[in-house]
mmCIF file of C-alpha atoms in Angstrom:
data_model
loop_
_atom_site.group_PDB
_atom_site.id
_atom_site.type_symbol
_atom_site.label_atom_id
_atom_site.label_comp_id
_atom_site.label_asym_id
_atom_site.label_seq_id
_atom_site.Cartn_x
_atom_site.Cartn_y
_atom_site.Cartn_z
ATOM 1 C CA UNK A 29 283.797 182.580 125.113
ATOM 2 C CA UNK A 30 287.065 181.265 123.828
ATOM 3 C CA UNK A 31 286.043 177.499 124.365
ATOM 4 C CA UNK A 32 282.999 177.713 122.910
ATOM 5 C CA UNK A 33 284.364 178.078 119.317
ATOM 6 C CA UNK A 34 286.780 175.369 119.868
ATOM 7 C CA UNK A 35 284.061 173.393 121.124
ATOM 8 C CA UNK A 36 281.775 173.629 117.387
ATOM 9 C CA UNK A 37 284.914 173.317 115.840
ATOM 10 C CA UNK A 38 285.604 169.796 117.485
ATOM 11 C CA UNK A 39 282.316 169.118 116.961
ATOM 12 C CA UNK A 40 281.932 169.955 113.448
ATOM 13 C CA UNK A 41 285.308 167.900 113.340
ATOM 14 C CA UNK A 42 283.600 164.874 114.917
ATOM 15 C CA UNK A 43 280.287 165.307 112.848
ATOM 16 C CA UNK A 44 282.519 165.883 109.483
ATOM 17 C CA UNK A 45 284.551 162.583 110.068
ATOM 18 C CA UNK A 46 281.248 160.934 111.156
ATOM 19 C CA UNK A 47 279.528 161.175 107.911
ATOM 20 C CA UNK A 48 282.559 160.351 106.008
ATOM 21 C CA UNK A 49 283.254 157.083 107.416
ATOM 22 C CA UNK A 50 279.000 156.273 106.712
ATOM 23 C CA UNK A 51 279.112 157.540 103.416
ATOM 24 C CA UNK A 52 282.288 154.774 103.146
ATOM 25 C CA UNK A 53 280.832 152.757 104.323
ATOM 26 C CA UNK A 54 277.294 153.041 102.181
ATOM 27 C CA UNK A 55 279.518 152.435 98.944
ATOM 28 C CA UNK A 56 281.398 149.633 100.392
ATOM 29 C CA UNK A 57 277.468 148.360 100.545
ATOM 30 C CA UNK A 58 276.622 149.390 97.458
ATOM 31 C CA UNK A 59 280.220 147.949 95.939
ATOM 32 C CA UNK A 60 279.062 144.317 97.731
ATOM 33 C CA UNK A 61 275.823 144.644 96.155
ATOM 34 C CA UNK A 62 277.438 144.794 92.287
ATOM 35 C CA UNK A 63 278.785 141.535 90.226
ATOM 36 C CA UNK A 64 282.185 141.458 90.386
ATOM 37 C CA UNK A 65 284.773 141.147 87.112
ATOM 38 C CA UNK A 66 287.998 141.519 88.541
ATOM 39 C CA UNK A 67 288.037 141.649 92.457
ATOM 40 C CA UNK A 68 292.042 141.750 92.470
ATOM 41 C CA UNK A 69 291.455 145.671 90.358
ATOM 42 C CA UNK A 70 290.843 148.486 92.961
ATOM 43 C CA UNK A 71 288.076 150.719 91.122
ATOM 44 C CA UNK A 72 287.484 154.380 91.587
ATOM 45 C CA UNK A 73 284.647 155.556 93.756
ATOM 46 C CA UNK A 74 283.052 157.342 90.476
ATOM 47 C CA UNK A 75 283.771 154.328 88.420
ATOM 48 C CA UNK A 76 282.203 152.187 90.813
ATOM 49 C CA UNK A 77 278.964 154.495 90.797
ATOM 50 C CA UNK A 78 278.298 154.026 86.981
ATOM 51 C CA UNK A 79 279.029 150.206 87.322
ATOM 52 C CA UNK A 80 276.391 150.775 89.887
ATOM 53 C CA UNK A 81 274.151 152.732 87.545
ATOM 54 C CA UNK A 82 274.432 150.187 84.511
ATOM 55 C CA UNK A 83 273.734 147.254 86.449
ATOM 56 C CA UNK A 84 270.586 148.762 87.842
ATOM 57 C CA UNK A 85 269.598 149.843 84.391
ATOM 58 C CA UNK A 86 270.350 145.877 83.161
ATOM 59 C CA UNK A 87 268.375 144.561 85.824
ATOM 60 C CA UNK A 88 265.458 146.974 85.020
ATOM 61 C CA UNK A 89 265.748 145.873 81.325
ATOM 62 C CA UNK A 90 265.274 142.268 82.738
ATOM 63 C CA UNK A 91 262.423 143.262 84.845
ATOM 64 C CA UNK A 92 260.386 144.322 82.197
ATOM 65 C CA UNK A 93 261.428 141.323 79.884
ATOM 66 C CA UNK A 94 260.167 138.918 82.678
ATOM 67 C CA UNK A 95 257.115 140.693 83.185
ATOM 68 C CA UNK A 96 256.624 140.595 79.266
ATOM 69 C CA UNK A 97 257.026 136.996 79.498
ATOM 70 C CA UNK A 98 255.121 136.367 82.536
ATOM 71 C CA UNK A 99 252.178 138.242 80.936
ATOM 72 C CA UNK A 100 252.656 136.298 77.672
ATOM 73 C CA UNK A 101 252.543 133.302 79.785
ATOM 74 C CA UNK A 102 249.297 133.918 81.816
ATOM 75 C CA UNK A 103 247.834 135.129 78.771
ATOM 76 C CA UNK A 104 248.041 131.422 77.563
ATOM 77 C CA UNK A 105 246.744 130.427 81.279
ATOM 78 C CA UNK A 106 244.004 133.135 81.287
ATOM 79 C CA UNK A 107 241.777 130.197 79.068
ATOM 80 C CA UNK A 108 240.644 128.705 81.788
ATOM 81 C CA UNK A 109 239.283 131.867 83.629
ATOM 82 C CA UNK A 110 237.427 135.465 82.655
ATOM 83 C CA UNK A 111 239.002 138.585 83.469
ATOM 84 C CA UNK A 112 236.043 139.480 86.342
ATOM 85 C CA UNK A 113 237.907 135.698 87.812
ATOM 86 C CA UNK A 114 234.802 133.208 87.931
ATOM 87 C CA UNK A 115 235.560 130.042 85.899
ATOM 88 C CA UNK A 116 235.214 130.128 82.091
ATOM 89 C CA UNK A 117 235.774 126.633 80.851
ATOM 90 C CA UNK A 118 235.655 125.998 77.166
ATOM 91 C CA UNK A 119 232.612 123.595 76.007
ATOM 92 C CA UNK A 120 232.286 121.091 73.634
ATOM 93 C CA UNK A 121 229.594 119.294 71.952
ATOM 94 C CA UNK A 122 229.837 116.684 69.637
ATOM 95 C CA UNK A 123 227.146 115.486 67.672
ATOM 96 C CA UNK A 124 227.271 112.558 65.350
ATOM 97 C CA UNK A 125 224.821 111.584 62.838
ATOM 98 C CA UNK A 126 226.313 108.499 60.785
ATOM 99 C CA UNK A 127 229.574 109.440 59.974
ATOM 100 C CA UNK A 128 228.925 113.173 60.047
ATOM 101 C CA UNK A 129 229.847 114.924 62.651
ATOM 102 C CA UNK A 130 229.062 118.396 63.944
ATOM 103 C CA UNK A 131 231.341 119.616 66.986
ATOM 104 C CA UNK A 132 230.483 123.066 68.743
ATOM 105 C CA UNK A 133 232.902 124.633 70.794
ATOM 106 C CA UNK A 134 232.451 127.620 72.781
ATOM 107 C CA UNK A 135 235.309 129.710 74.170
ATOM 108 C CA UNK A 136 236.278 133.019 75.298
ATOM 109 C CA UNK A 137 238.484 135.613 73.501
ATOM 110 C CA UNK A 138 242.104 134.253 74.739
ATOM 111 C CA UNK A 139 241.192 130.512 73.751
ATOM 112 C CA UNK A 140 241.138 130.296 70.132
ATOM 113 C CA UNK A 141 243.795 128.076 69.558
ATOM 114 C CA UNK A 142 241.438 125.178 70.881
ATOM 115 C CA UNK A 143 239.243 125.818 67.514
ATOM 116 C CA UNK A 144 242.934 125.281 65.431
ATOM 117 C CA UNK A 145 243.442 122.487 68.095
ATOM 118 C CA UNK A 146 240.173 120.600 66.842
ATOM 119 C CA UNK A 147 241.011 120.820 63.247
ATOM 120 C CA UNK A 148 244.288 120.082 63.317
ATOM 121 C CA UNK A 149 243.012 116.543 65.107
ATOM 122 C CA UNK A 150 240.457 116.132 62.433
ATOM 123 C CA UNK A 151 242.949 116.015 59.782
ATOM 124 C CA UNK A 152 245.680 113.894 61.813
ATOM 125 C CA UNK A 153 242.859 111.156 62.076
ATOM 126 C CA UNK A 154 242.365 111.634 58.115
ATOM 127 C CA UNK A 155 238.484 113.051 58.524
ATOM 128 C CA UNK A 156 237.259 115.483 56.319
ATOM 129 C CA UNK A 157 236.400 118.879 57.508
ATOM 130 C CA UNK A 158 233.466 120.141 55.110
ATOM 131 C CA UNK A 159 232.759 123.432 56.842
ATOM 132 C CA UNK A 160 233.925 125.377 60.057
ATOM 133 C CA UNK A 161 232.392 128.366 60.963
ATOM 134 C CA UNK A 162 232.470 130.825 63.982
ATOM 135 C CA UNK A 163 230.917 134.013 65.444
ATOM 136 C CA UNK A 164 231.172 135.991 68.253
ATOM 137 C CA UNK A 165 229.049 137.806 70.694
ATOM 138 C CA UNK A 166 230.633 139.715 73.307
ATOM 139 C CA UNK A 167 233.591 138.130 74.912
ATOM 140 C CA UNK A 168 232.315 134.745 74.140
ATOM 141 C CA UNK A 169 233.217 132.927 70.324
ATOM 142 C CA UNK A 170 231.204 129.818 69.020
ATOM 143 C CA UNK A 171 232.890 127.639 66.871
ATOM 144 C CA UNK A 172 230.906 125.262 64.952
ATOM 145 C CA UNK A 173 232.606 122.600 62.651
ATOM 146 C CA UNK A 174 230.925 120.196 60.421
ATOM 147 C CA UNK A 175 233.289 116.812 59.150
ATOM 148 C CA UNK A 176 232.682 113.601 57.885
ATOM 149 C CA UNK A 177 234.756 110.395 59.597
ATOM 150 C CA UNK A 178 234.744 106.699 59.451
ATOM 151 C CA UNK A 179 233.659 105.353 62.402
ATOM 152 C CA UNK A 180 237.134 103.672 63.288
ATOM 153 C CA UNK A 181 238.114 107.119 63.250
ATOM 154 C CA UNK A 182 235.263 108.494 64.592
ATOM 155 C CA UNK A 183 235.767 106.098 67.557
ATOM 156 C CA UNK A 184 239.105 107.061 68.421
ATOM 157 C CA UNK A 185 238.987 110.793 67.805
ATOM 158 C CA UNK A 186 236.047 110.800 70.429
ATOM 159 C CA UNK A 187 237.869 108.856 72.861
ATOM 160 C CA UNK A 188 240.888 111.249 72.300
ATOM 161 C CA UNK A 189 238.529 114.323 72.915
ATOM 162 C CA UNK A 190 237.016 112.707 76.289
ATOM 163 C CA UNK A 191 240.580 111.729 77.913
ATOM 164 C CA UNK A 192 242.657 114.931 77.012
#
């Protein structure tokens, strides 16, 4: 009976030592993992575990202002499709009746910078926009804007619409 305490207590020995040298060498891991400032400094094992705990919190912060971005981004993409992902291009009509012109544009919810677009254009080229109007009707807005032009200006406005 005498060597069988002996025995556990080697083995707890063994077992003890055992974790110890994996739980080294998990922060040695988790030290590799971390940005170093000064390599040359020898940090303590809890300093090295809040270094460990800010730098995950930093790269969390980061996370979220990526995925802030990226949604901001696709948001700007999203024109050219619906949320239920079939194809939702804008449309455009022009119209012109002597040197009136009436241009409807239909987009979805996310593309209303393409109305601000068109007017913006109709003033660069020095037409005159006499009224500009819109409603909307589910997830679908219809722009309609009425402008006179000369038709040098008419001419290349059109041809700026058609190759853009």
């Amino acid at each position: 009976m005498d060597q069988n305490p002996s025995c556990s207590k080697a083995d707890r020995k063994t077992i003890e030592k055992n974790r110890r040298n994996q739980m080294k060498s998990l922060y040695s891991q988790l030290s590799s993992l971390l940005p170093h400032q000064n390599s040359r400094e020898v940090v303590s094992l809890p300093d090295q575990l809040g270094e460990a705990t800010n730098y995950i919190k930093s790269l969390q912060i980061d996370l979220e202002k990526m995925n802030q971005k990226k949604d901001r981004l696709t948001g700007l993409g999203n024109c050219s499709s619906s949320t239920m992902g079939e194809l939702k291009l804008p449309h455009v009509e022009i119209h012109v009746s002597g040197s009136a012109v009436e241009v409807a544009l239909i987009t979805g919810l996310d593309c209303q910078f393409m109305f601000s677009e068109i007017i913006r254009m109709f003033h660069e080229e020095g037409a005159e926009v006499i009224n500009a109007s819109f409603s909307i009707q589910d997830d679908t807005i219809f722009h309609t804007i009425h402008s006179k032009v000369f038709l040098k200006l008419l001419m290349n406005s059109l041809l700026k619409i058609r190759f853009e």
